[in-house]
Amino acid sequence: PTCWIQFVTTQYAVLESAGHIEVKVARGGDVSQPARAWYCTKDGTATAGSDYEPVQGWVDFRSEETEAIITISILDDDQYEDDEDFFVTLSDAEIQKSVDYKGNLSNCKVGDNTQARIVIIDDDDAGVLSFEEEHLTTHPGLQDSTLPIKILRKQGACGEVSVEYMTEGASAVAGRCFEPVSGRVTFAHQQIEATIYVTIKAVARYSSED
């Protein structure tokens, strides 16, 4: 039998003023025995000791335990900075045999998600708003569907900001291929993402050439 240890997700974002971030580590496979993996932080554009507190050590799992947390301190300042990132890596997964365990030992290895990227978002400025993706592709079905479009706030999250939005037709025709929408999105203080929704018309309502 084999167990594996890996990060639950490989992408995190945290406000500079948050104070800390919790990075989740998961274990799967045979979880009947205690296990552990070595973790350590490393710089990206963020600098250890200036932007975050560097950490390293063993993340431990007791028998039957499937999730653990690595807590990393985020250091705040009053200076404007671009968003910065650093990384946490996992390695050297191993089984820890308990004294009273009489069965066969499992093998243990790190899974596919061995590195997590953490983006520190500077919140000393109002920030810049942009779409998460410039291009989105959707495939209409036999019924109307909803397309979520995410807006991100980068390089700051101080204060309340808002932005107006509206849809425009191109090869797809508003009212026939999609429901036109417009409005205003408001970001609260320290809010870093929001979502608008566009209704996509059912395929039977228009030509497949739109």
mmCIF file of C-alpha atoms in Angstrom:
data_model
loop_
_atom_site.group_PDB
_atom_site.id
_atom_site.type_symbol
_atom_site.label_atom_id
_atom_site.label_comp_id
_atom_site.label_asym_id
_atom_site.label_seq_id
_atom_site.Cartn_x
_atom_site.Cartn_y
_atom_site.Cartn_z
ATOM 1 C CA PRO A 1 0.000 0.000 0.000
ATOM 2 C CA THR A 2 1.082 3.558 -0.722
ATOM 3 C CA CYS A 3 0.178 6.973 0.663
ATOM 4 C CA TRP A 4 0.844 10.360 -0.920
ATOM 5 C CA ILE A 5 1.181 13.880 0.456
ATOM 6 C CA GLN A 6 0.628 17.034 -1.590
ATOM 7 C CA PHE A 7 -0.757 20.584 -1.509
ATOM 8 C CA VAL A 8 -4.545 20.857 -1.847
ATOM 9 C CA THR A 9 -4.083 23.685 -4.362
ATOM 10 C CA THR A 10 -1.003 25.224 -5.968
ATOM 11 C CA GLN A 11 -2.180 28.870 -6.084
ATOM 12 C CA TYR A 12 -2.880 31.200 -3.157
ATOM 13 C CA ALA A 13 -3.406 34.946 -2.797
ATOM 14 C CA VAL A 14 -3.213 36.914 0.440
ATOM 15 C CA LEU A 15 -3.500 40.583 1.341
ATOM 16 C CA GLU A 16 -0.322 42.086 2.745
ATOM 17 C CA SER A 17 -2.245 43.223 5.837
ATOM 18 C CA ALA A 18 -3.750 39.783 6.532
ATOM 19 C CA GLY A 19 -0.915 38.842 8.891
ATOM 20 C CA HIS A 20 -0.646 35.210 7.842
ATOM 21 C CA ILE A 21 -1.802 32.605 5.357
ATOM 22 C CA GLU A 22 -2.739 28.972 5.904
ATOM 23 C CA VAL A 23 -1.550 26.541 3.236
ATOM 24 C CA LYS A 24 -3.429 23.228 3.194
ATOM 25 C CA VAL A 25 -1.646 19.902 2.740
ATOM 26 C CA ALA A 26 -3.573 16.706 1.999
ATOM 27 C CA ARG A 27 -2.775 13.018 2.402
ATOM 28 C CA GLY A 28 -4.409 10.188 0.482
ATOM 29 C CA GLY A 29 -4.041 6.498 -0.210
ATOM 30 C CA ASP A 30 -3.215 4.346 2.803
ATOM 31 C CA VAL A 31 -3.605 6.660 5.795
ATOM 32 C CA SER A 32 -3.485 3.986 8.510
ATOM 33 C CA GLN A 33 -0.012 4.990 9.710
ATOM 34 C CA PRO A 34 1.565 8.288 10.802
ATOM 35 C CA ALA A 35 3.419 10.093 8.010
ATOM 36 C CA ARG A 36 5.184 13.355 7.358
ATOM 37 C CA ALA A 37 6.759 15.487 4.618
ATOM 38 C CA TRP A 38 9.399 18.207 4.687
ATOM 39 C CA TYR A 39 8.365 21.720 3.676
ATOM 40 C CA CYS A 40 10.254 24.950 3.133
ATOM 41 C CA THR A 41 9.648 28.385 1.661
ATOM 42 C CA LYS A 42 11.676 30.015 -1.094
ATOM 43 C CA ASP A 43 11.709 33.488 -2.591
ATOM 44 C CA GLY A 44 10.047 34.488 -5.812
ATOM 45 C CA THR A 45 9.723 38.237 -6.264
ATOM 46 C CA ALA A 46 8.924 38.454 -2.525
ATOM 47 C CA THR A 47 11.855 38.437 -0.101
ATOM 48 C CA ALA A 48 12.057 36.292 3.042
ATOM 49 C CA GLY A 49 12.338 38.425 6.183
ATOM 50 C CA SER A 50 10.997 41.493 4.391
ATOM 51 C CA ASP A 51 7.718 40.337 2.835
ATOM 52 C CA TYR A 52 7.132 37.066 4.695
ATOM 53 C CA GLU A 53 8.664 34.980 7.463
ATOM 54 C CA PRO A 54 10.590 32.015 6.030
ATOM 55 C CA VAL A 55 9.618 28.632 7.478
ATOM 56 C CA GLN A 56 10.750 25.047 7.148
ATOM 57 C CA GLY A 57 10.062 21.824 8.984
ATOM 58 C CA TRP A 58 7.979 18.656 8.973
ATOM 59 C CA VAL A 59 4.253 18.668 8.335
ATOM 60 C CA ASP A 60 2.936 15.709 10.337
ATOM 61 C CA PHE A 61 -0.078 13.470 9.870
ATOM 62 C CA ARG A 62 -1.374 11.196 12.610
ATOM 63 C CA SER A 63 -2.933 7.829 11.744
ATOM 64 C CA GLU A 64 -6.106 8.354 9.672
ATOM 65 C CA GLU A 65 -5.450 12.099 9.437
ATOM 66 C CA THR A 66 -5.846 13.440 5.892
ATOM 67 C CA GLU A 67 -5.288 17.213 6.135
ATOM 68 C CA ALA A 68 -2.742 19.478 7.794
ATOM 69 C CA ILE A 69 -2.004 23.211 7.767
ATOM 70 C CA ILE A 70 1.231 25.141 7.234
ATOM 71 C CA THR A 71 0.928 28.686 8.620
ATOM 72 C CA ILE A 72 3.157 31.401 7.189
ATOM 73 C CA SER A 73 3.400 34.955 8.552
ATOM 74 C CA ILE A 74 2.995 37.815 6.052
ATOM 75 C CA LEU A 75 4.862 41.041 6.840
ATOM 76 C CA ASP A 76 3.074 44.354 6.257
ATOM 77 C CA ASP A 77 4.502 47.790 5.542
ATOM 78 C CA ASP A 78 3.172 51.196 4.490
ATOM 79 C CA GLN A 79 5.035 51.385 1.208
ATOM 80 C CA TYR A 80 3.433 50.874 -2.190
ATOM 81 C CA GLU A 81 4.742 47.756 -3.940
ATOM 82 C CA ASP A 82 3.762 45.615 -6.876
ATOM 83 C CA ASP A 83 2.167 42.280 -6.050
ATOM 84 C CA GLU A 84 4.911 39.797 -5.118
ATOM 85 C CA ASP A 85 5.110 36.036 -4.796
ATOM 86 C CA PHE A 86 6.984 33.272 -3.002
ATOM 87 C CA PHE A 87 6.755 29.490 -2.935
ATOM 88 C CA VAL A 88 6.370 26.584 -0.528
ATOM 89 C CA THR A 89 7.715 23.176 -1.538
ATOM 90 C CA LEU A 90 7.122 19.638 -0.265
ATOM 91 C CA SER A 91 9.653 16.802 -0.351
ATOM 92 C CA ASP A 92 10.910 13.696 1.472
ATOM 93 C CA ALA A 93 7.552 12.169 2.369
ATOM 94 C CA GLU A 94 7.921 9.218 4.718
ATOM 95 C CA ILE A 95 6.045 6.864 7.017
ATOM 96 C CA GLN A 96 6.600 7.153 10.757
ATOM 97 C CA LYS A 97 6.205 3.743 12.341
ATOM 98 C CA SER A 98 4.471 3.829 15.702
ATOM 99 C CA VAL A 99 5.775 1.596 18.472
ATOM 100 C CA ASP A 100 2.583 -0.447 18.730
ATOM 101 C CA TYR A 101 2.021 -0.886 14.963
ATOM 102 C CA LYS A 102 2.370 -4.576 13.971
ATOM 103 C CA GLY A 103 1.377 -4.487 10.286
ATOM 104 C CA ASN A 104 3.378 -3.942 7.133
ATOM 105 C CA LEU A 105 4.645 -0.428 6.541
ATOM 106 C CA SER A 106 3.253 1.540 3.600
ATOM 107 C CA ASN A 107 5.314 3.436 1.095
ATOM 108 C CA CYS A 108 4.900 7.209 1.144
ATOM 109 C CA LYS A 109 5.655 9.754 -1.570
ATOM 110 C CA VAL A 110 4.861 13.326 -2.511
ATOM 111 C CA GLY A 111 2.031 13.750 -5.006
ATOM 112 C CA ASP A 112 1.811 15.944 -8.085
ATOM 113 C CA ASN A 113 1.243 19.232 -6.218
ATOM 114 C CA THR A 114 4.658 19.634 -4.619
ATOM 115 C CA GLN A 115 4.904 23.422 -4.945
ATOM 116 C CA ALA A 116 2.423 26.131 -3.971
ATOM 117 C CA ARG A 117 2.727 29.725 -5.207
ATOM 118 C CA ILE A 118 1.591 32.468 -2.828
ATOM 119 C CA VAL A 119 0.908 35.950 -4.189
ATOM 120 C CA ILE A 120 1.097 38.815 -1.685
ATOM 121 C CA ILE A 121 -1.274 41.588 -2.748
ATOM 122 C CA ASP A 122 -0.201 45.041 -1.680
ATOM 123 C CA ASP A 123 -3.183 46.803 -0.109
ATOM 124 C CA ASP A 124 -1.633 50.225 0.513
ATOM 125 C CA ASP A 125 -3.063 51.563 -2.771
ATOM 126 C CA ALA A 126 -6.520 51.486 -4.373
ATOM 127 C CA GLY A 127 -5.377 48.919 -6.924
ATOM 128 C CA VAL A 128 -5.948 48.222 -10.606
ATOM 129 C CA LEU A 129 -9.002 46.378 -11.954
ATOM 130 C CA SER A 130 -8.793 43.959 -14.858
ATOM 131 C CA PHE A 131 -10.469 40.835 -16.163
ATOM 132 C CA GLU A 132 -8.916 37.591 -15.002
ATOM 133 C CA GLU A 133 -8.864 36.424 -18.644
ATOM 134 C CA GLU A 134 -8.979 38.554 -21.774
ATOM 135 C CA HIS A 135 -10.609 35.804 -23.838
ATOM 136 C CA LEU A 136 -13.261 33.316 -22.746
ATOM 137 C CA THR A 137 -14.799 30.547 -24.826
ATOM 138 C CA THR A 138 -18.237 29.133 -24.139
ATOM 139 C CA HIS A 139 -20.287 26.518 -25.938
ATOM 140 C CA PRO A 140 -24.047 27.127 -25.872
ATOM 141 C CA GLY A 141 -26.279 24.206 -25.076
ATOM 142 C CA LEU A 142 -29.918 23.342 -25.581
ATOM 143 C CA GLN A 143 -30.870 25.602 -22.686
ATOM 144 C CA ASP A 144 -29.803 29.072 -21.657
ATOM 145 C CA SER A 145 -26.631 29.060 -19.545
ATOM 146 C CA THR A 146 -24.707 31.547 -17.422
ATOM 147 C CA LEU A 147 -21.124 32.606 -18.136
ATOM 148 C CA PRO A 148 -19.224 33.936 -15.085
ATOM 149 C CA ILE A 149 -16.627 36.615 -15.824
ATOM 150 C CA LYS A 150 -14.197 37.353 -13.009
ATOM 151 C CA ILE A 151 -12.719 40.797 -12.317
ATOM 152 C CA LEU A 152 -9.509 41.001 -10.274
ATOM 153 C CA ARG A 153 -8.137 43.852 -8.188
ATOM 154 C CA LYS A 154 -4.337 43.911 -8.236
ATOM 155 C CA GLN A 155 -1.553 46.128 -6.894
ATOM 156 C CA GLY A 156 -3.593 47.329 -3.947
ATOM 157 C CA ALA A 157 -6.921 46.881 -2.169
ATOM 158 C CA CYS A 158 -7.273 50.019 -0.042
ATOM 159 C CA GLY A 159 -10.679 51.649 0.167
ATOM 160 C CA GLU A 160 -13.844 51.156 -1.867
ATOM 161 C CA VAL A 161 -13.602 51.319 -5.662
ATOM 162 C CA SER A 162 -16.084 50.659 -8.452
ATOM 163 C CA VAL A 163 -16.153 50.249 -12.206
ATOM 164 C CA GLU A 164 -18.909 50.286 -14.830
ATOM 165 C CA TYR A 165 -19.280 47.444 -17.312
ATOM 166 C CA MET A 166 -21.383 46.640 -20.381
ATOM 167 C CA THR A 167 -21.532 43.978 -23.065
ATOM 168 C CA GLU A 168 -21.142 44.683 -26.788
ATOM 169 C CA GLY A 169 -21.985 42.410 -29.691
ATOM 170 C CA ALA A 170 -19.415 41.341 -32.256
ATOM 171 C CA SER A 171 -20.055 38.226 -34.365
ATOM 172 C CA ALA A 172 -22.443 37.195 -31.570
ATOM 173 C CA VAL A 173 -25.547 39.397 -31.567
ATOM 174 C CA ALA A 174 -26.833 40.881 -28.321
ATOM 175 C CA GLY A 175 -30.376 39.747 -27.563
ATOM 176 C CA ARG A 176 -30.126 36.762 -29.911
ATOM 177 C CA CYS A 177 -26.902 35.045 -28.835
ATOM 178 C CA PHE A 178 -26.584 36.529 -25.344
ATOM 179 C CA GLU A 179 -28.517 38.774 -23.012
ATOM 180 C CA PRO A 180 -26.982 42.269 -22.957
ATOM 181 C CA VAL A 181 -26.032 43.428 -19.478
ATOM 182 C CA SER A 182 -24.556 46.561 -17.961
ATOM 183 C CA GLY A 183 -24.032 47.891 -14.495
ATOM 184 C CA ARG A 184 -21.460 48.812 -11.885
ATOM 185 C CA VAL A 185 -19.266 46.493 -9.813
ATOM 186 C CA THR A 186 -18.179 47.790 -6.404
ATOM 187 C CA PHE A 187 -15.206 46.418 -4.502
ATOM 188 C CA ALA A 188 -15.283 46.885 -0.739
ATOM 189 C CA HIS A 189 -12.135 47.739 1.220
ATOM 190 C CA GLN A 190 -9.648 44.858 0.819
ATOM 191 C CA GLN A 191 -11.937 42.965 -1.613
ATOM 192 C CA ILE A 192 -9.767 41.572 -4.412
ATOM 193 C CA GLU A 193 -12.178 39.853 -6.812
ATOM 194 C CA ALA A 194 -15.751 40.064 -8.091
ATOM 195 C CA THR A 195 -17.803 38.292 -10.731
ATOM 196 C CA ILE A 196 -20.318 39.448 -13.324
ATOM 197 C CA TYR A 197 -22.621 37.053 -15.155
ATOM 198 C CA VAL A 198 -23.788 36.963 -18.766
ATOM 199 C CA THR A 199 -26.647 34.761 -19.949
ATOM 200 C CA ILE A 200 -25.792 32.738 -23.070
ATOM 201 C CA LYS A 201 -28.813 31.891 -25.218
ATOM 202 C CA ALA A 202 -29.644 28.298 -26.099
ATOM 203 C CA VAL A 203 -28.138 27.099 -29.369
ATOM 204 C CA ALA A 204 -31.541 26.464 -30.947
ATOM 205 C CA ARG A 205 -32.286 30.187 -30.824
ATOM 206 C CA TYR A 206 -29.651 31.290 -33.303
ATOM 207 C CA SER A 207 -27.407 30.159 -36.125
ATOM 208 C CA SER A 208 -24.289 28.167 -35.277
ATOM 209 C CA GLU A 209 -22.320 30.636 -37.375
ATOM 210 C CA ASP A 210 -22.693 33.465 -34.760
#
